[in-house]
Coordinates of C-alpha atoms and ligand atoms in Angstrom, one line a residue:
M286 CA -26.5 43.6 93.9
R287 CA -27.5 46.1 96.5
I288 CA -31.1 47.4 96.2
P289 CA -31.2 51.1 97.2
G290 CA -33.0 51.6 100.5
V291 CA -33.1 47.9 101.5
R292 CA -30.7 46.9 104.3
D293 CA -28.7 43.9 103.4
D294 CA -27.4 43.0 106.8
F295 CA -30.5 41.1 108.0
P296 CA -29.7 37.6 109.2
R297 CA -30.8 35.4 106.3
P298 CA -32.5 32.1 106.9
A299 CA -30.1 29.2 106.2
P300 CA -31.0 27.5 103.0
A301 CA -32.9 24.3 103.5
P302 CA -30.8 21.2 103.6
G303 CA -31.2 18.4 101.1
L304 CA -32.7 15.1 102.0
C305 CA -29.3 13.4 102.2
E306 CA -28.0 16.0 104.8
L307 CA -30.8 15.4 107.3
R308 CA -30.3 13.8 110.7
F309 CA -32.5 10.8 111.1
E310 CA -34.2 9.3 114.2
N311 CA -35.9 5.9 114.6
R312 CA -37.9 5.9 117.8
F313 CA -40.3 3.1 116.7
V314 CA -37.3 0.8 116.2
D315 CA -35.3 2.1 119.1
E316 CA -38.1 1.9 121.7
L317 CA -40.1 -1.2 120.6
P318 CA -39.2 -4.8 120.3
G319 CA -38.3 -6.0 116.7
D320 CA -38.5 -9.3 115.0
P321 CA -35.4 -11.4 116.1
E322 CA -35.5 -13.0 112.7
R323 CA -34.1 -11.1 109.8
R324 CA -35.0 -13.5 107.0
N325 CA -36.9 -11.6 104.3
A326 CA -39.4 -14.1 103.1
P327 CA -43.1 -14.4 103.7
R328 CA -43.7 -15.8 107.2
P329 CA -45.5 -15.2 110.4
V330 CA -44.0 -12.6 112.6
R331 CA -44.3 -13.0 116.4
N332 CA -43.4 -11.1 119.6
A333 CA -42.5 -8.0 117.6
C334 CA -43.9 -4.7 116.4
Y335 CA -41.8 -4.7 113.2
T336 CA -39.1 -6.4 111.2
L337 CA -36.0 -4.6 110.1
V338 CA -35.9 -4.8 106.3
D339 CA -34.2 -2.7 103.6
P340 CA -36.0 -1.6 100.5
T341 CA -35.1 -3.5 97.3
P342 CA -33.0 -1.4 94.9
V343 CA -34.6 -0.6 91.5
R344 CA -33.2 -0.5 88.0
S345 CA -33.5 3.2 87.0
P346 CA -34.6 5.4 89.8
R347 CA -36.0 8.7 88.6
L348 CA -38.1 11.4 90.4
L349 CA -41.3 12.1 88.6
A350 CA -42.7 14.6 91.1
W351 CA -41.8 16.4 94.2
A352 CA -44.5 18.0 96.5
D353 CA -43.1 21.4 97.5
A354 CA -45.5 21.8 100.3
A355 CA -44.5 18.6 102.0
G356 CA -40.9 19.4 101.4
E357 CA -41.4 22.8 103.1
L358 CA -43.1 21.1 106.0
L359 CA -40.0 18.9 106.5
G360 CA -37.6 21.7 105.7
I361 CA -36.0 19.8 102.8
A362 CA -34.8 21.5 99.6
R363 CA -36.2 20.4 96.3
P364 CA -33.7 18.0 94.7
A365 CA -31.6 19.6 92.1
S366 CA -31.9 16.7 89.6
P367 CA -34.5 14.0 89.0
E368 CA -31.7 11.4 88.9
G369 CA -29.6 12.5 91.8
P370 CA -29.0 10.9 95.1
E371 CA -32.5 11.8 96.4
A372 CA -34.0 9.7 93.6
Q373 CA -31.9 6.8 94.8
V374 CA -33.2 7.2 98.4
L375 CA -36.8 7.9 97.5
S376 CA -37.0 4.9 95.2
G377 CA -35.5 2.6 97.8
S378 CA -32.2 2.1 96.1
R379 CA -30.1 3.6 98.8
V380 CA -30.4 3.8 102.6
L381 CA -28.8 6.8 104.2
P382 CA -26.7 6.7 107.3
G383 CA -28.8 6.9 110.4
M384 CA -31.9 5.3 108.8
R385 CA -33.2 2.0 110.2
P386 CA -35.8 0.8 107.7
Y387 CA -38.6 -1.4 108.9
A388 CA -41.9 -3.1 108.0
A389 CA -44.5 -2.8 110.7
R390 CA -46.5 -5.8 111.9
Y391 CA -50.2 -5.5 111.8
G392 CA -53.4 -7.5 111.2
G393 CA -56.9 -6.4 110.4
H394 CA -60.6 -6.9 109.7
Q395 CA -61.1 -6.9 106.0
F396 CA -64.7 -6.5 104.7
G397 CA -66.0 -7.4 108.2
H398 CA -63.9 -10.5 108.8
W399 CA -60.7 -11.1 110.7
A400 CA -57.9 -11.6 108.2
G401 CA -55.0 -12.4 110.5
Q402 CA -51.5 -11.0 109.8
L403 CA -51.3 -8.4 107.0
G404 CA -48.5 -6.0 107.8
D405 CA -46.4 -3.7 105.6
G406 CA -46.2 -6.0 102.6
R407 CA -44.8 -3.3 100.3
A408 CA -44.4 -0.2 102.5
I409 CA -41.1 0.3 104.3
T410 CA -40.5 3.1 106.7
L411 CA -37.1 4.6 106.3
A412 CA -36.7 6.8 109.4
E413 CA -38.1 9.8 111.2
V414 CA -37.1 13.4 110.7
E415 CA -37.6 16.5 112.8
A416 CA -39.2 19.4 110.9
P417 CA -38.2 23.0 111.5
D418 CA -41.3 23.5 113.5
G419 CA -40.3 20.7 115.9
S420 CA -42.9 18.2 114.7
R421 CA -41.6 14.8 113.8
H422 CA -42.5 12.8 110.7
E423 CA -41.8 9.3 109.4
L424 CA -40.8 8.9 105.8
Q425 CA -42.3 5.7 104.3
L426 CA -41.8 4.3 100.8
K427 CA -44.8 2.5 99.3
G428 CA -43.8 -0.1 96.6
A429 CA -40.3 -0.6 98.0
G430 CA -40.0 -4.3 97.6
V431 CA -40.9 -7.5 99.5
T432 CA -41.0 -7.9 103.3
P433 CA -42.0 -10.8 105.5
D434 CA -45.5 -9.5 105.1
S435 CA -45.7 -9.6 101.3
R436 CA -47.4 -13.0 101.3
S437 CA -47.5 -14.1 97.6
A438 CA -47.3 -10.5 96.2
D439 CA -44.4 -8.6 94.8
G440 CA -44.0 -5.7 97.2
R441 CA -44.3 -3.3 94.3
A442 CA -46.8 -0.6 93.2
V443 CA -47.8 0.5 89.8
L444 CA -47.5 4.1 88.4
R445 CA -51.3 4.6 88.2
S446 CA -52.0 3.8 91.9
S447 CA -48.9 5.7 93.0
V448 CA -50.0 8.9 91.1
R449 CA -53.4 8.5 92.7
E450 CA -51.9 8.2 96.2
Y451 CA -49.5 11.1 95.6
L452 CA -52.2 13.5 94.3
C453 CA -54.9 12.6 96.8
S454 CA -52.7 12.8 99.9
E455 CA -51.8 16.4 99.1
A456 CA -55.3 17.3 97.8
M457 CA -56.8 16.1 101.1
H458 CA -54.4 18.2 103.1
W459 CA -55.2 21.3 101.1
L460 CA -58.9 20.6 101.6
G461 CA -58.3 20.6 105.3
V462 CA -59.0 16.9 105.7
P463 CA -56.6 15.0 108.0
S464 CA -54.3 12.9 105.9
T465 CA -50.9 11.3 105.5
R466 CA -48.9 13.4 103.1
A467 CA -46.8 12.7 100.0
L468 CA -43.3 14.0 99.4
S469 CA -42.3 12.4 96.1
L470 CA -43.2 10.1 93.3
A471 CA -40.3 8.1 91.8
A472 CA -40.3 5.8 88.8
T473 CA -38.4 2.5 89.3
G474 CA -37.7 1.7 85.6
E475 CA -39.0 -1.8 86.3
P476 CA -42.2 -3.4 85.0
V477 CA -44.9 -4.6 87.3
E478 CA -47.5 -7.1 86.3
R479 CA -51.1 -6.6 87.4
D480 CA -54.5 -8.1 86.6
M481 CA -56.3 -4.8 86.8
F482 CA -59.8 -6.2 86.2
Y483 CA -59.2 -9.6 87.9
D484 CA -60.2 -11.2 84.6
G485 CA -57.2 -13.3 83.9
N486 CA -55.6 -10.7 81.6
P487 CA -52.5 -9.4 83.5
Q488 CA -50.8 -6.4 81.9
V489 CA -47.3 -5.1 82.4
E490 CA -47.3 -1.6 83.9
P491 CA -44.6 0.8 84.9
G492 CA -43.6 0.6 88.6
A493 CA -43.3 3.5 91.0
V494 CA -42.7 4.4 94.6
V495 CA -44.4 7.1 96.6
C496 CA -42.7 8.6 99.7
R497 CA -45.4 9.1 102.3
V498 CA -45.1 11.3 105.3
A499 CA -46.9 11.1 108.6
P500 CA -46.1 11.5 112.3
S501 CA -46.9 7.8 112.6
F502 CA -48.3 5.1 110.3
V503 CA -49.6 3.0 113.2
R504 CA -53.1 1.5 112.4
F505 CA -55.8 -0.1 114.4
G506 CA -54.5 -3.3 113.0
N507 CA -51.1 -2.9 114.8
F508 CA -53.0 -3.4 118.1
E509 CA -55.4 -6.0 116.8
I510 CA -52.7 -8.5 115.8
L511 CA -51.1 -8.3 119.3
A512 CA -54.5 -8.9 120.9
A513 CA -55.3 -11.7 118.6
Q514 CA -51.9 -13.4 119.4
E515 CA -52.4 -12.7 123.1
E516 CA -49.2 -10.7 123.3
S517 CA -50.6 -8.4 126.0
E518 CA -47.3 -7.0 127.3
L519 CA -46.4 -5.9 123.8
L520 CA -49.9 -4.5 123.3
R521 CA -49.3 -2.3 126.4
R522 CA -45.9 -1.2 125.2
L523 CA -47.1 -0.3 121.8
A524 CA -50.1 1.7 123.2
D525 CA -47.8 3.5 125.7
F526 CA -45.3 4.3 123.0
V527 CA -48.0 5.8 120.8
I528 CA -49.4 7.8 123.7
R529 CA -46.0 9.1 124.7
T530 CA -44.8 10.0 121.2
Q531 CA -48.1 11.0 119.5
F532 CA -50.3 12.2 122.4
P533 CA -47.7 13.7 124.7
A534 CA -50.3 16.0 126.4
L535 CA -52.1 12.9 127.7
A536 CA -49.0 11.1 128.8
G537 CA -47.9 13.9 131.1
G538 CA -44.2 13.1 130.9
G539 CA -43.8 10.0 133.2
E540 CA -45.3 6.5 133.1
V541 CA -48.5 6.2 131.1
S542 CA -51.4 5.8 133.6
P543 CA -54.6 3.8 133.0
A544 CA -56.5 7.1 133.0
A545 CA -54.2 8.4 130.2
R546 CA -54.9 5.2 128.2
A547 CA -58.6 5.8 128.5
D548 CA -58.2 9.4 127.4
W549 CA -56.2 8.2 124.5
F550 CA -58.9 5.9 123.3
E551 CA -61.4 8.7 123.5
A552 CA -59.0 10.9 121.6
V553 CA -58.7 8.3 118.8
C554 CA -62.5 8.1 118.7
R555 CA -62.8 11.9 118.5
R556 CA -60.2 12.3 115.8
T557 CA -61.8 9.5 113.8
A558 CA -65.2 11.3 114.1
D559 CA -63.6 14.5 112.9
M560 CA -62.1 12.7 109.9
M561 CA -65.5 11.2 109.0
V562 CA -67.2 14.7 109.1
A563 CA -64.4 16.0 106.8
W564 CA -64.8 13.1 104.3
M565 CA -68.6 13.6 104.2
R566 CA -68.2 17.3 103.7
V567 CA -66.0 17.0 100.6
G568 CA -67.6 13.9 99.2
F569 CA -64.6 11.6 99.6
V570 CA -65.1 7.8 99.6
H571 CA -62.2 5.8 100.8
G572 CA -63.3 2.5 99.3
V573 CA -61.4 0.1 101.6
M574 CA -62.1 1.0 105.2
N575 CA -60.6 -2.2 106.6
T576 CA -59.2 -1.8 110.1
D577 CA -55.6 -2.1 108.7
N578 CA -56.4 1.1 106.8
M579 CA -57.5 3.1 109.8
S580 CA -54.8 5.4 111.3
I581 CA -54.5 5.7 115.0
L582 CA -54.0 9.4 114.5
G583 CA -57.3 9.8 112.6
L584 CA -55.5 10.5 109.3
T585 CA -56.8 9.3 106.0
I586 CA -54.4 6.6 105.1
D587 CA -53.8 4.1 102.2
Y588 CA -55.2 5.6 99.1
G589 CA -56.3 2.7 96.9
P590 CA -59.6 2.5 95.0
Y591 CA -60.9 5.7 96.6
G592 CA -63.2 8.1 94.7
W593 CA -65.0 11.4 94.8
L594 CA -68.7 11.7 94.7
E595 CA -69.7 13.3 91.4
G596 CA -73.4 12.6 91.3
Y597 CA -74.5 12.8 95.0
D598 CA -75.4 9.2 96.0
L599 CA -75.2 7.7 99.4
Q600 CA -74.9 4.2 97.9
W601 CA -71.9 5.0 95.7
T602 CA -68.7 3.0 96.2
P603 CA -65.7 3.5 93.9
N604 CA -64.3 0.0 94.7
T605 CA -65.5 -2.7 92.3
T606 CA -64.6 -5.3 94.9
D607 CA -67.1 -3.6 97.2
L608 CA -70.0 -3.6 94.7
P609 CA -71.8 -6.7 96.0
G610 CA -72.4 -5.4 99.5
R611 CA -71.5 -1.7 99.2
R612 CA -70.0 -1.9 102.7
Y613 CA -67.7 1.0 102.1
C614 CA -70.1 3.3 100.1
Y615 CA -70.3 7.0 100.9
G616 CA -73.2 6.9 103.2
N617 CA -71.9 4.0 105.3
Q618 CA -68.5 5.5 106.1
P619 CA -69.4 6.9 109.5
Y620 CA -71.0 3.6 110.6
I621 CA -68.0 1.6 109.4
A622 CA -65.6 4.0 111.3
Q623 CA -67.5 3.3 114.4
W624 CA -67.5 -0.5 113.7
N625 CA -63.7 -0.3 113.2
L626 CA -63.4 1.6 116.5
A627 CA -65.3 -1.2 118.2
R628 CA -62.7 -3.7 116.8
L629 CA -60.0 -1.4 118.2
A630 CA -61.8 -1.3 121.6
N631 CA -61.9 -5.1 121.6
A632 CA -58.2 -5.3 120.9
L633 CA -57.4 -2.8 123.7
Y634 CA -59.6 -4.5 126.2
P635 CA -56.7 -6.3 127.9
L636 CA -55.2 -2.9 128.8
F637 CA -58.3 -1.9 130.8
E638 CA -60.0 -5.2 131.8
D639 CA -63.1 -3.0 132.0
T640 CA -65.4 -2.0 129.2
A641 CA -66.5 1.4 130.7
P642 CA -63.6 3.5 129.3
L643 CA -64.0 1.8 125.9
E644 CA -67.8 2.4 125.8
H645 CA -67.2 5.9 126.8
G646 CA -64.9 6.4 123.8
L647 CA -67.3 4.9 121.4
R648 CA -70.1 7.2 122.7
A649 CA -67.7 10.1 122.2
F650 CA -67.4 9.1 118.6
A651 CA -71.2 9.2 118.1
Q652 CA -71.5 12.6 119.8
V653 CA -68.5 14.2 118.0
F654 CA -69.7 12.9 114.7
E655 CA -73.3 14.1 115.2
Q656 CA -72.4 17.5 116.5
G657 CA -69.7 17.9 113.9
S658 CA -72.1 16.9 111.1
M659 CA -74.6 19.5 112.2
R660 CA -71.9 22.2 112.3
M661 CA -70.6 21.1 108.9
L662 CA -74.0 21.2 107.3
A663 CA -74.7 24.6 108.7
D664 CA -71.4 25.8 107.4
K665 CA -72.0 24.3 104.0
L666 CA -75.3 26.1 103.9
G667 CA -73.9 29.4 105.3
L668 CA -76.2 29.2 108.3
S669 CA -74.9 30.0 111.8
S670 CA -76.7 26.9 113.1
I671 CA -79.3 24.4 112.2
D672 CA -81.6 24.8 115.2
R673 CA -84.7 26.8 114.1
E674 CA -88.1 25.4 113.5
G675 CA -88.2 24.0 109.9
D676 CA -84.4 23.7 109.6
E677 CA -84.3 19.9 109.8
A678 CA -87.0 19.7 107.2
L679 CA -85.1 22.1 105.0
V680 CA -82.0 19.9 105.2
R681 CA -83.9 16.7 104.7
E682 CA -85.5 17.9 101.6
L683 CA -82.2 19.2 100.3
F684 CA -80.7 15.7 100.5
E685 CA -83.8 14.2 98.9
L686 CA -83.4 16.6 96.0
L687 CA -79.7 15.7 95.6
Q688 CA -80.6 12.0 95.3
A689 CA -83.6 12.6 93.0
S690 CA -81.8 13.8 89.9
E691 CA -78.1 13.1 89.3
T692 CA -76.5 16.2 90.9
D693 CA -72.8 17.0 91.1
M694 CA -72.3 17.4 94.8
T695 CA -69.2 19.7 94.6
I696 CA -70.8 22.0 92.0
F697 CA -74.1 22.1 93.7
F698 CA -72.8 23.4 97.1
R699 CA -70.3 25.7 95.5
S700 CA -73.0 27.2 93.3
L701 CA -75.4 27.6 96.2
A702 CA -73.4 30.6 97.4
G703 CA -74.2 32.3 94.2
V704 CA -78.0 31.9 94.4
P705 CA -79.8 35.2 95.2
V706 CA -81.8 35.1 98.4
Q707 CA -85.0 36.1 96.5
G708 CA -86.2 36.6 92.9
E709 CA -88.0 34.7 90.1
D710 CA -87.5 31.0 89.8
A711 CA -85.3 31.5 86.8
H712 CA -83.0 33.7 88.8
L713 CA -82.8 31.3 91.7
L714 CA -82.1 28.3 89.4
G715 CA -79.6 30.1 87.1
P716 CA -76.5 29.6 89.2
M717 CA -77.3 25.9 89.6
A718 CA -77.4 25.1 85.9
G719 CA -73.9 23.5 85.9
A720 CA -74.6 21.0 88.6
F721 CA -76.9 18.5 86.8
Y722 CA -75.9 15.5 84.7
D723 CA -79.4 15.4 83.1
A724 CA -79.7 18.4 80.8
H725 CA -83.4 18.6 81.4
A726 CA -83.2 18.4 85.2
L727 CA -84.2 22.0 85.7
G728 CA -87.0 22.0 83.2
G729 CA -89.8 19.9 84.8
A730 CA -91.1 19.0 88.2
H731 CA -87.6 18.7 89.6
G732 CA -86.7 22.2 88.7
A733 CA -89.9 23.6 90.2
R734 CA -89.2 21.6 93.4
L735 CA -85.6 22.8 93.6
A736 CA -86.7 26.4 93.0
G737 CA -89.2 26.0 95.9
W738 CA -86.4 24.8 98.1
L739 CA -84.0 27.6 97.0
R740 CA -86.7 30.1 97.9
R741 CA -87.1 28.7 101.4
F742 CA -83.4 28.5 101.7
G743 CA -83.1 32.2 100.7
E744 CA -85.7 33.2 103.3
R745 CA -83.9 31.2 106.0
A746 CA -80.6 32.8 105.0
R747 CA -82.1 36.3 105.1
A748 CA -83.7 35.7 108.5
Q749 CA -80.3 35.2 110.2
G750 CA -79.3 38.8 109.2
L751 CA -75.8 38.1 108.1
P752 CA -74.6 40.3 105.2
D753 CA -74.9 38.3 102.0
A754 CA -71.3 38.8 101.0
E755 CA -70.1 37.4 104.4
R756 CA -72.4 34.4 104.1
R757 CA -71.1 33.6 100.6
A758 CA -67.5 34.0 101.7
R759 CA -68.2 31.6 104.6
M760 CA -69.8 29.0 102.3
N761 CA -66.9 29.2 99.9
R762 CA -64.5 28.4 102.7
V763 CA -66.0 25.0 103.3
N764 CA -67.5 24.1 99.9
P765 CA -64.5 23.4 97.6
K766 CA -64.4 24.5 94.0
Y767 CA -61.8 22.0 93.0
V768 CA -61.7 18.3 94.1
L769 CA -59.7 15.4 92.7
R770 CA -62.3 14.1 90.3
N771 CA -61.5 10.5 89.3
Y772 CA -61.1 11.3 85.6
L773 CA -58.7 14.2 86.4
A774 CA -56.4 11.8 88.2
Q775 CA -56.7 9.4 85.3
Q776 CA -55.7 12.2 82.8
A777 CA -52.7 13.0 84.9
I778 CA -51.7 9.3 85.0
D779 CA -52.2 8.9 81.2
A780 CA -50.0 12.0 80.5
L781 CA -47.3 11.0 82.9
A782 CA -47.2 7.5 81.5
A783 CA -46.6 9.1 78.1
G784 CA -43.7 11.2 79.6
D785 CA -45.6 14.4 80.2
A786 CA -45.6 15.6 83.8
S787 CA -47.3 19.0 83.1
V788 CA -50.9 17.7 83.6
L789 CA -50.0 16.3 87.1
E790 CA -48.1 19.5 88.0
R791 CA -51.0 21.7 86.9
L792 CA -53.5 19.6 88.9
M793 CA -51.3 19.8 92.0
R794 CA -51.1 23.5 91.7
V795 CA -54.8 24.0 91.3
L796 CA -55.7 21.5 94.1
S797 CA -53.4 23.4 96.5
R798 CA -56.0 26.2 96.5
P799 CA -59.3 24.2 96.4
Y800 CA -61.5 27.0 97.9
D801 CA -60.2 29.8 95.6
E802 CA -61.7 30.8 92.3
Q803 CA -59.1 30.2 89.7
P804 CA -60.8 31.4 86.5
Q805 CA -58.0 30.1 84.2
H806 CA -58.6 26.6 85.5
E807 CA -62.4 26.5 85.3
D808 CA -62.2 23.3 83.2
L809 CA -60.9 21.4 86.2
A810 CA -64.0 22.4 88.2
A811 CA -66.5 21.2 85.6
R812 CA -68.8 18.2 85.7
R813 CA -67.3 14.8 84.8
P814 CA -67.6 14.5 81.0
E815 CA -69.8 11.7 79.7
W816 CA -66.9 9.7 78.2
A817 CA -65.5 9.2 81.7
R818 CA -68.7 7.8 83.2
H819 CA -67.7 4.1 82.6
R820 CA -64.0 4.3 81.7
A821 CA -61.7 2.3 83.9
G822 CA -60.0 4.5 86.5
C823 CA -62.5 7.4 85.9
S824 CA -65.4 6.1 87.9
A825 CA -64.9 2.6 89.5
L826 CA -61.6 1.0 90.4
S827 CA -60.4 -2.3 91.5
C828 CA -58.1 -2.9 94.4
S829 CA -55.3 -4.0 92.0
S830 CA -52.4 -1.6 92.5
Ligands
AMP396 P1 -54.0 -2.5 100.8 O1 -55.2 -3.1 100.1 O2 -53.1 -1.8 99.9 O3 -54.4 -1.7 102.1 O4 -53.2 -3.8 101.3 C1 -53.7 -4.8 102.1 C2 -52.5 -5.7 102.5 O5 -51.9 -6.3 101.4 C3 -51.4 -5.0 103.3 O6 -50.8 -5.9 104.2 C4 -50.4 -4.8 102.1 O7 -49.1 -4.6 102.6 C5 -50.6 -6.0 101.3 N1 -50.2 -5.7 99.9 C6 -51.0 -5.1 98.9 N2 -50.4 -5.0 97.8 C7 -49.2 -5.7 97.9 C8 -48.1 -6.0 97.0 N3 -48.1 -5.6 95.8 N4 -47.1 -6.7 97.6 C9 -47.1 -7.1 98.8 N5 -48.0 -6.8 99.7 C10 -49.1 -6.1 99.3
MG397 MG1 -53.5 -1.0 103.5

């Protein structure tokens, strides 16, 4: 139909191709040495960066979810049917022409100890695609079957952990936190057995595969294994490959120089620091910050027993395996990141044979984290900076208050924008009412102390002379209204397991605009309900996935 007054001779953008029509590249495989052995059984891998291995086909592939935003990034059309050829590919049942699937070789420090060879035990990278904007991304299936790195495990993933990875990858992206992305979630139609509580009661659960997307899935551990096995030539080749393909501005086109390698390590430290500032800003706790779960690109990677702070608590860890030492609790994360970077520095030492560039990078981490944290705190409070007399005391007391009575971190900061800069105590406290898990928190001494703090905060905000509406808008741009609360993810899992994808779809839609008010979805911004406090999956999680 011709619409009057609208020209119809504009060149129209070509419709996006389907996944099966894409052209695939495989630079990791083409440019780095692979395992000469192809036998797909648990075994040590030596003198290689990867093993070529195909995903294991599954019984009944079916797409359960497709992330439109990731599809748009890659320029891939949404599949027409949940059981079409895309479901075959994205569940690992079919390898397309041009793809050279591989499992990467890596090691890692787990809970502070060297664990030797780990590697992609259930993740298989299919290929790389060039997006319409010229960026390149690898497609990786998680839960795609056994590889030489599977050890005694099955190479599979269960639906619950796959939904959690799918949701959180995209939620983090929308929050502005560097993360690997998720394109799709596919059911395998095959059962997977897991002992969720490690108590000798394994259950059969539905299996699933997530297709993850990232420019590279290289981890600190890819370098650590080469250093541990004294494969120095390969270590250099992997480093130079990562620098050339992922940090081209540093490589400068030709041979990678020692100076470029030093700049690269510093860049990794800086990116990791930025990621830590972002996690602390939104209250994300990774739960398993082993060096094999640290991306060389500074992306959040490997969503396992992660969680979101509800009650603000520096000591909180979502991972039941981490409970004895709380190594990976919220407040420890920046220190662990730096510890992990020090492990990476040790692994890279043979490239430099000098500690100075590595020490320089580690110092850059500390500086970037410290400056970034001050900037982030100022932003969260709507202040142009935290540098006036009394500011540090104001911030210190705020965090003491947050720990003193169980306070929902997300709701607290979001509500702070709505507090008037002067008025009676009741007016100051009114907007904060939804943030406390103790119904009487605002009644007694705590309420009086908080009102005192809000009064001083209001005076400080007034003193900077920024129009109030502008200050509030700024705060709402960094303090999310919607985060992936653990019980919300669990509700999406329960519904999907019962055949209802609408809960997951609604959550994805709402989380794609985490800083916007969405009045019809207010329920998703509420405090965690009491029933969820101790329910499995809603607060603490095990590594079993
Ligand atoms: P993760 O805790 O998921 O980061 O995994 C740690 C290591 O265990 C990695 O080498 C994984 O590939 C491997 N792994 C975890 N789950 C499985 C599984 N079900 N099958 C094979 N390998 C696994
Ligand atoms: Mg991992």
